[in-house]
Tab-separated table of N, CA and C in Angstrom:
chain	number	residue	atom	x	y	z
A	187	UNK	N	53.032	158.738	234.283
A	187	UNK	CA	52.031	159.402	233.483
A	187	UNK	C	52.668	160.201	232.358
A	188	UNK	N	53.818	160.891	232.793
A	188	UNK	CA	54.360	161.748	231.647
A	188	UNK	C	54.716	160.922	230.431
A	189	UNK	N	54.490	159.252	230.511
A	189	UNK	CA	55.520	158.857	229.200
A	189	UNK	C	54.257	159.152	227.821
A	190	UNK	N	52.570	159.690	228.422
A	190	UNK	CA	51.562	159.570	227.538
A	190	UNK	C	51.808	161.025	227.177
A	191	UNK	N	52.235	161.873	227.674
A	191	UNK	CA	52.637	163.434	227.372
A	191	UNK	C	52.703	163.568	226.182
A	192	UNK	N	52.204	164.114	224.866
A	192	UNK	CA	52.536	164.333	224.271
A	192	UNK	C	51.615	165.795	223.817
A	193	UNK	N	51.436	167.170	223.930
A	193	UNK	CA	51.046	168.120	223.995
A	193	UNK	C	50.167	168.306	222.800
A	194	UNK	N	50.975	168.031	221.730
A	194	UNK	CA	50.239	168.713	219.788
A	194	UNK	C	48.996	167.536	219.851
A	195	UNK	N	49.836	166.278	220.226
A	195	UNK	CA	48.957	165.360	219.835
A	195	UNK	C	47.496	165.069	220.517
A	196	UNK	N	47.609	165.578	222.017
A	196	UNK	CA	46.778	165.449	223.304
A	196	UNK	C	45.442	166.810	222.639
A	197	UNK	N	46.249	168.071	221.938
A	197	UNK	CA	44.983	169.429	222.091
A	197	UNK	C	44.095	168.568	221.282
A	198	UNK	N	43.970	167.673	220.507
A	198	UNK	CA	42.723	167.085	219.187
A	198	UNK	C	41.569	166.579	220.708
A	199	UNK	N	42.146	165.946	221.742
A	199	UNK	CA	40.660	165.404	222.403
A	199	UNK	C	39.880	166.121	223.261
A	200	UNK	N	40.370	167.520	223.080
A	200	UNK	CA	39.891	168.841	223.681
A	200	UNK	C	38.147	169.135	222.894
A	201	UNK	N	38.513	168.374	221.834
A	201	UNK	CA	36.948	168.234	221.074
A	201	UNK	C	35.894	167.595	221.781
A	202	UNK	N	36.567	166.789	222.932
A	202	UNK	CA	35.161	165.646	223.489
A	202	UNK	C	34.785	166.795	224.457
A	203	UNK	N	35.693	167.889	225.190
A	203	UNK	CA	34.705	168.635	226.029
A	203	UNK	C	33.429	169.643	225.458
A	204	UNK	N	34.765	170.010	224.010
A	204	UNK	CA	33.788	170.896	223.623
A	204	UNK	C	32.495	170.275	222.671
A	205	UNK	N	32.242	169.112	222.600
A	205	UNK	CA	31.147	168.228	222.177
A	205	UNK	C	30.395	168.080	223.108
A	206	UNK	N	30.907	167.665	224.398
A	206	UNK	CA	29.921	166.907	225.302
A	206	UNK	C	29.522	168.052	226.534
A	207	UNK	N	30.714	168.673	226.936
A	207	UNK	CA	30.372	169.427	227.910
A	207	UNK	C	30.785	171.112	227.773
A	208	UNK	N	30.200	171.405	226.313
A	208	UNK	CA	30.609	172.856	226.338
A	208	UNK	C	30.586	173.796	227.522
A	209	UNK	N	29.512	174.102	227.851
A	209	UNK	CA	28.771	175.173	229.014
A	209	UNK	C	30.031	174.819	229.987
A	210	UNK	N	30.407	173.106	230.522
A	210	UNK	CA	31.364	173.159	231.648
A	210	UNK	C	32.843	174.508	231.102
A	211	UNK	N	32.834	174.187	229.744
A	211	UNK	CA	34.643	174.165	229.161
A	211	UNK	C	34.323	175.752	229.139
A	212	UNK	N	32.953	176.341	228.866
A	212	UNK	CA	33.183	177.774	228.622
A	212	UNK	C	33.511	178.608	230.065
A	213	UNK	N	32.779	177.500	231.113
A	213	UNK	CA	32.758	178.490	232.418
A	213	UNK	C	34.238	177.920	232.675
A	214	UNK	N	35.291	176.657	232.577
A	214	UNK	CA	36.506	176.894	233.481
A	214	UNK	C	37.384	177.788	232.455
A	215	UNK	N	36.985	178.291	231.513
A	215	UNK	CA	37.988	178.785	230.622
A	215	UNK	C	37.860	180.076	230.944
A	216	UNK	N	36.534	180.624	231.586
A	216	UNK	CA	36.497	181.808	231.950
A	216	UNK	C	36.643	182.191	233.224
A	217	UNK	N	36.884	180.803	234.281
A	217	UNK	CA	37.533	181.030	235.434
A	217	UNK	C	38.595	181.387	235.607
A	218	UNK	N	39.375	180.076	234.237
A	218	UNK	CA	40.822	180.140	234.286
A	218	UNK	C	41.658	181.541	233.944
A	219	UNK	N	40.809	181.845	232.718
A	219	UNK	CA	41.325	183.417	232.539
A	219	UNK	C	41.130	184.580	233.427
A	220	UNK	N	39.871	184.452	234.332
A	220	UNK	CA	40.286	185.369	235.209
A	220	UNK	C	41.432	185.324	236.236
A	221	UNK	N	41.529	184.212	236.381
A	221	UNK	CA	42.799	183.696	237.596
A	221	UNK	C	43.983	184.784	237.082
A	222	UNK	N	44.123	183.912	235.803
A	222	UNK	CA	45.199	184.703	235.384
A	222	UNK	C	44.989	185.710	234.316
A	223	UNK	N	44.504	186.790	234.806
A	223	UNK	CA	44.388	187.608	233.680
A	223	UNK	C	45.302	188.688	234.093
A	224	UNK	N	45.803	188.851	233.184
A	224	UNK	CA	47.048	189.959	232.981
A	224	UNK	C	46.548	191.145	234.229
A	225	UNK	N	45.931	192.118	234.498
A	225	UNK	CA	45.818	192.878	235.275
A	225	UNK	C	44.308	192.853	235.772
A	226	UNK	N	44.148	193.598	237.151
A	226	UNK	CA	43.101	193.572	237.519
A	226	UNK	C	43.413	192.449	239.393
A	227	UNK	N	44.560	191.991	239.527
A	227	UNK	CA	44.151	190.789	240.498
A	227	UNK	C	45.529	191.480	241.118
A	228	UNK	N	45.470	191.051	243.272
A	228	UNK	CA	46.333	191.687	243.735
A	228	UNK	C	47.857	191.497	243.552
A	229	UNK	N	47.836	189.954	243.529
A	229	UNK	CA	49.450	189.300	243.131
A	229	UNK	C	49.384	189.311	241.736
A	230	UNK	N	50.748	190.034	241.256
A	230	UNK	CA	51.995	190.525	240.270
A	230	UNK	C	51.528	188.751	239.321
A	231	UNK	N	51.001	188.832	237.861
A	231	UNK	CA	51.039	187.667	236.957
A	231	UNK	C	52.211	186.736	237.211
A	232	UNK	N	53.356	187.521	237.166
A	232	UNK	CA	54.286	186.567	237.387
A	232	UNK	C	54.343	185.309	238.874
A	233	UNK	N	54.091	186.264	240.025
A	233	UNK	CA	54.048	185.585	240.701
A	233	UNK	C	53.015	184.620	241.017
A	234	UNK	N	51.936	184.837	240.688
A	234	UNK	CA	50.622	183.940	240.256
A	234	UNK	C	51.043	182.853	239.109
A	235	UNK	N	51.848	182.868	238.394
A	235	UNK	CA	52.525	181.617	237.116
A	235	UNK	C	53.362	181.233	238.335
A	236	UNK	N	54.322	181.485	239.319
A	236	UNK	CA	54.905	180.906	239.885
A	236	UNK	C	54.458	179.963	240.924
A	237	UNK	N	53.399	180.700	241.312
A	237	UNK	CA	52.558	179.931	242.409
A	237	UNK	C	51.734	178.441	241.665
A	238	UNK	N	51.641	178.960	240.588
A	238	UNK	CA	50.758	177.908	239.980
A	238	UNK	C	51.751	176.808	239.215
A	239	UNK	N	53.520	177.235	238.878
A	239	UNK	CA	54.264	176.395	238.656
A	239	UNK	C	54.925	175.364	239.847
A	240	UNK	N	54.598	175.852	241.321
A	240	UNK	CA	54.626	175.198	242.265
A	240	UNK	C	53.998	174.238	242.424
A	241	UNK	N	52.850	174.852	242.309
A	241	UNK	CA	51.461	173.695	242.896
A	241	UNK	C	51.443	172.204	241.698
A	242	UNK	N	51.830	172.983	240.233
A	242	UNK	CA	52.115	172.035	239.413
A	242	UNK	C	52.919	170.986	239.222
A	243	UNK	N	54.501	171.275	239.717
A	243	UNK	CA	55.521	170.735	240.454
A	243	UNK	C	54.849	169.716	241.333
A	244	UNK	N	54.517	170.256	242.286
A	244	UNK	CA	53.503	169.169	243.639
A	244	UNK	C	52.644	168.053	243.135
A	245	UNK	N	51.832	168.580	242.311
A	245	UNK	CA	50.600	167.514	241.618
A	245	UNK	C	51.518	166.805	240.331
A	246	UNK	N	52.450	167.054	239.768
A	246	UNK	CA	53.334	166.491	238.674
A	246	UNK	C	52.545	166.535	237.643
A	247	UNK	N	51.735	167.506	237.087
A	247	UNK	CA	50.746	167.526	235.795
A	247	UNK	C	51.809	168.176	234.888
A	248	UNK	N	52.129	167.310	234.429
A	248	UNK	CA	53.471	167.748	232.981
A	248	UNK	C	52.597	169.082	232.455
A	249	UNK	N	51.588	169.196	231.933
A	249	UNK	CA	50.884	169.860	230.916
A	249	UNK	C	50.729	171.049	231.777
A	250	UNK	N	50.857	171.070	232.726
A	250	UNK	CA	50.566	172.619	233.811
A	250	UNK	C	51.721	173.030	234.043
A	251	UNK	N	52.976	172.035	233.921
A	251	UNK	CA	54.736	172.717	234.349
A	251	UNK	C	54.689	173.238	233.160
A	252	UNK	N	54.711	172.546	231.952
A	252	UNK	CA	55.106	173.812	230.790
A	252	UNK	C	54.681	174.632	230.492
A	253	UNK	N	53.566	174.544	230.608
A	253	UNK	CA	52.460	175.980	230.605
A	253	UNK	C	52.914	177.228	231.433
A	254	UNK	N	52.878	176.801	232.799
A	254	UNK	CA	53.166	177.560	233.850
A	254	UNK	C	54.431	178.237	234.106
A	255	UNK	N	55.363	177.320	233.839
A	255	UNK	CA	56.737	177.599	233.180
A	255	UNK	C	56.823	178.449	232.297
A	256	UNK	N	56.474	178.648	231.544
A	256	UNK	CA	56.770	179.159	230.268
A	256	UNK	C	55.882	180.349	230.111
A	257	UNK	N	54.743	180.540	231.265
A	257	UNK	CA	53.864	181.564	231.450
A	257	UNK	C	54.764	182.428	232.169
A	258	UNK	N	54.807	181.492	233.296
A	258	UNK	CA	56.022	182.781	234.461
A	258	UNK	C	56.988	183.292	233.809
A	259	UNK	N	58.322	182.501	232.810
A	259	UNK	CA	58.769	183.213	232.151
A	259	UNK	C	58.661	184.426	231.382
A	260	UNK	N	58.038	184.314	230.498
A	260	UNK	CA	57.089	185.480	230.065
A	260	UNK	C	56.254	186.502	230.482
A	261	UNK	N	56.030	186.583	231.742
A	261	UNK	CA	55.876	187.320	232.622
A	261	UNK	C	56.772	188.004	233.280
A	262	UNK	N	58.092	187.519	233.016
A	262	UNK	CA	59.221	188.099	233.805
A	262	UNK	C	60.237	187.131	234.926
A	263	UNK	N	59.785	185.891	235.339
A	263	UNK	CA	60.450	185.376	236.630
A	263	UNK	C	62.072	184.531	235.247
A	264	UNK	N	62.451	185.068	236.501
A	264	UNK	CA	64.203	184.453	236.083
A	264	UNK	C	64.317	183.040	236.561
A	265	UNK	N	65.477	182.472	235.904
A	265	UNK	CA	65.465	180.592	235.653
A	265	UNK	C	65.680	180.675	237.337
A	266	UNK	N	66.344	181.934	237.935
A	266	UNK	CA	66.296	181.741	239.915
A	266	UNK	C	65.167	181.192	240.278
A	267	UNK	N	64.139	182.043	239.618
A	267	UNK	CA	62.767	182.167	240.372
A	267	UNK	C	62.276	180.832	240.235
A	268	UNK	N	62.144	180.037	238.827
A	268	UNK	CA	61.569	178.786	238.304
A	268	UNK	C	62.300	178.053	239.566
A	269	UNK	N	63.733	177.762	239.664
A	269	UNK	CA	64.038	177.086	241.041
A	269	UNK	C	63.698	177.447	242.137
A	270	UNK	N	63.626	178.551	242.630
A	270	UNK	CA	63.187	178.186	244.039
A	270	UNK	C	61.609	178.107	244.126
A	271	UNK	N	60.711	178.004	242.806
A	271	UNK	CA	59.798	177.843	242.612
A	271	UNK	C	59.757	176.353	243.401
A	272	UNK	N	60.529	175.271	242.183
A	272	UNK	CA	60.847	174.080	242.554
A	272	UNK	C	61.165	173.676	244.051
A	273	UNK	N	62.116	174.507	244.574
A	273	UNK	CA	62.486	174.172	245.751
A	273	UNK	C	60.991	174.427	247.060
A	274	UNK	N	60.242	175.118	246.668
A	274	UNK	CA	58.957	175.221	247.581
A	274	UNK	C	58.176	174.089	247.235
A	275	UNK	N	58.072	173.793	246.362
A	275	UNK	CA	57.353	172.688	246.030
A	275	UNK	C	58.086	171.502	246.078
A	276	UNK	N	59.094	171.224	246.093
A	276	UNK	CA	59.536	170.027	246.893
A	276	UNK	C	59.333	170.298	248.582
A	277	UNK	N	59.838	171.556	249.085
A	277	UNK	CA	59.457	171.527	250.569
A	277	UNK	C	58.431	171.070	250.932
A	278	UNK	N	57.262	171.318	250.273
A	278	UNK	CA	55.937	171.434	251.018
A	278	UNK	C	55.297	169.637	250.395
A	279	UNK	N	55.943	168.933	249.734
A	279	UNK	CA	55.904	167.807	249.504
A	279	UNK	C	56.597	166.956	250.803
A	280	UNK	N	57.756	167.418	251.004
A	280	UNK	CA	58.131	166.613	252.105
A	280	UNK	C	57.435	166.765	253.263
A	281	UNK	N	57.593	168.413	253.454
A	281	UNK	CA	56.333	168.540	254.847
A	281	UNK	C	54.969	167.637	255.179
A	282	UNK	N	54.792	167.360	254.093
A	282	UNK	CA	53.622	166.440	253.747
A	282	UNK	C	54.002	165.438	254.362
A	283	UNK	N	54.603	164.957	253.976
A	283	UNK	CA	55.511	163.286	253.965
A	283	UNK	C	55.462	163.308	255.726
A	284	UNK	N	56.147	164.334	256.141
A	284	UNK	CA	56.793	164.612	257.756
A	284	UNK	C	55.930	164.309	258.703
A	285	UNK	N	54.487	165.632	258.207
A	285	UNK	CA	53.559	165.177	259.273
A	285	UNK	C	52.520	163.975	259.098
A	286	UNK	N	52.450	163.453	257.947
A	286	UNK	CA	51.939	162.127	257.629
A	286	UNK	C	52.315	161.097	258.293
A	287	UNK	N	54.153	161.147	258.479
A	287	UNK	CA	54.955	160.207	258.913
A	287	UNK	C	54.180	159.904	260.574
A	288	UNK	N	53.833	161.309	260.697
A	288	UNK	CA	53.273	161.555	262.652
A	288	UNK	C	51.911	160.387	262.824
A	289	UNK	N	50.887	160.940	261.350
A	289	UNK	CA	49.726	160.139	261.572
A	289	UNK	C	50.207	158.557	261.419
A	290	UNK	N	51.162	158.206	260.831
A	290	UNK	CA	51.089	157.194	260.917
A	290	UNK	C	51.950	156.311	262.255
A	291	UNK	N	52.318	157.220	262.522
A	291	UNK	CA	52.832	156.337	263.793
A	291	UNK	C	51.696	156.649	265.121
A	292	UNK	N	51.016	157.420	264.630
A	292	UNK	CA	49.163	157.589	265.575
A	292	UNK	C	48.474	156.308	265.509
A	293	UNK	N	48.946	155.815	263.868
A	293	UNK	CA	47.769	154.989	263.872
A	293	UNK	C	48.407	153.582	264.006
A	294	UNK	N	49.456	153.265	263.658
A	294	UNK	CA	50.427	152.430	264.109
A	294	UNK	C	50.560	151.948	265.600
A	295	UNK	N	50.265	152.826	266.700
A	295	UNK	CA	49.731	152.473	267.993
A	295	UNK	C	51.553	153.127	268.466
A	296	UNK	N	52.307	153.691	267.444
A	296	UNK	CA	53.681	153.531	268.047
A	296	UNK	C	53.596	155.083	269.462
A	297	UNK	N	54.528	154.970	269.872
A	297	UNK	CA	54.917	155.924	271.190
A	297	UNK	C	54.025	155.301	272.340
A	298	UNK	N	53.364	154.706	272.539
A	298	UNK	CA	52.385	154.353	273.046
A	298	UNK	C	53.518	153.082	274.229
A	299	UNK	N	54.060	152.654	274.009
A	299	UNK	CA	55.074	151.825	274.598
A	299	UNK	C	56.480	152.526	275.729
A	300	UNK	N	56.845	152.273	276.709
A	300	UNK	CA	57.678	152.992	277.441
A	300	UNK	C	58.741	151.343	277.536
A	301	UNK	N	59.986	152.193	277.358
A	301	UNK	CA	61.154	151.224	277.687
A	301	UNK	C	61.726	151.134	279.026
């Protein structure tokens, strides 16, 4: 997906929401800003850009790592933090993988056999 990435060129079709589905684009824009709005919420901005550079990491939405990236930065988190950002979000990808691996040997019929 990232090879369609291209950021300057991508903000122009931001026009079809605000053509077709304003009312949607005004309410997530005013969700989104509360999420992250500078003060007012219990977790530290920074760590809220980090959490959200995780989850971004996980889902691989190019357009949410640089954002988020570059939000947390600016908020304060050090190139440490951006990695072990990374490193949670690869964990919790594999964890995925791990206990998936379980359902599928549930559904596979495996253990079910004695040697």
């Amino acid at each position: 997906m990232t090879e369609y990435y291209e950021p300057t060129e991508d903000r122009k079709f931001a026009k079809v929401y605000k053509e077709q589905t304003p009312d949607i684009l005004k309410a997530w824009g005013d969700f989104n800003g509360a999420v992250f709005a500078d003060e007012g919420r219990e977790i530290p901005r920074k760590y809220r850009e980090l959490i959200a550079l995780a989850v971004a990491l996980t889902t691989q939405c190019a357009y949410c790592i640089e954002s988020h990236a570059k939000a947390a930065t600016s908020a304060g988190a050090t190139e440490g933090e951006l990695a072990e950002a990374a490193w949670v979000a690869s964990a919790l990808r594999a964890g995925g993988a791990f206990a998936h691996g379980r359902m599928a040997f549930k559904l596979a019929g495996a253990g079910q056999h004695t040697h």
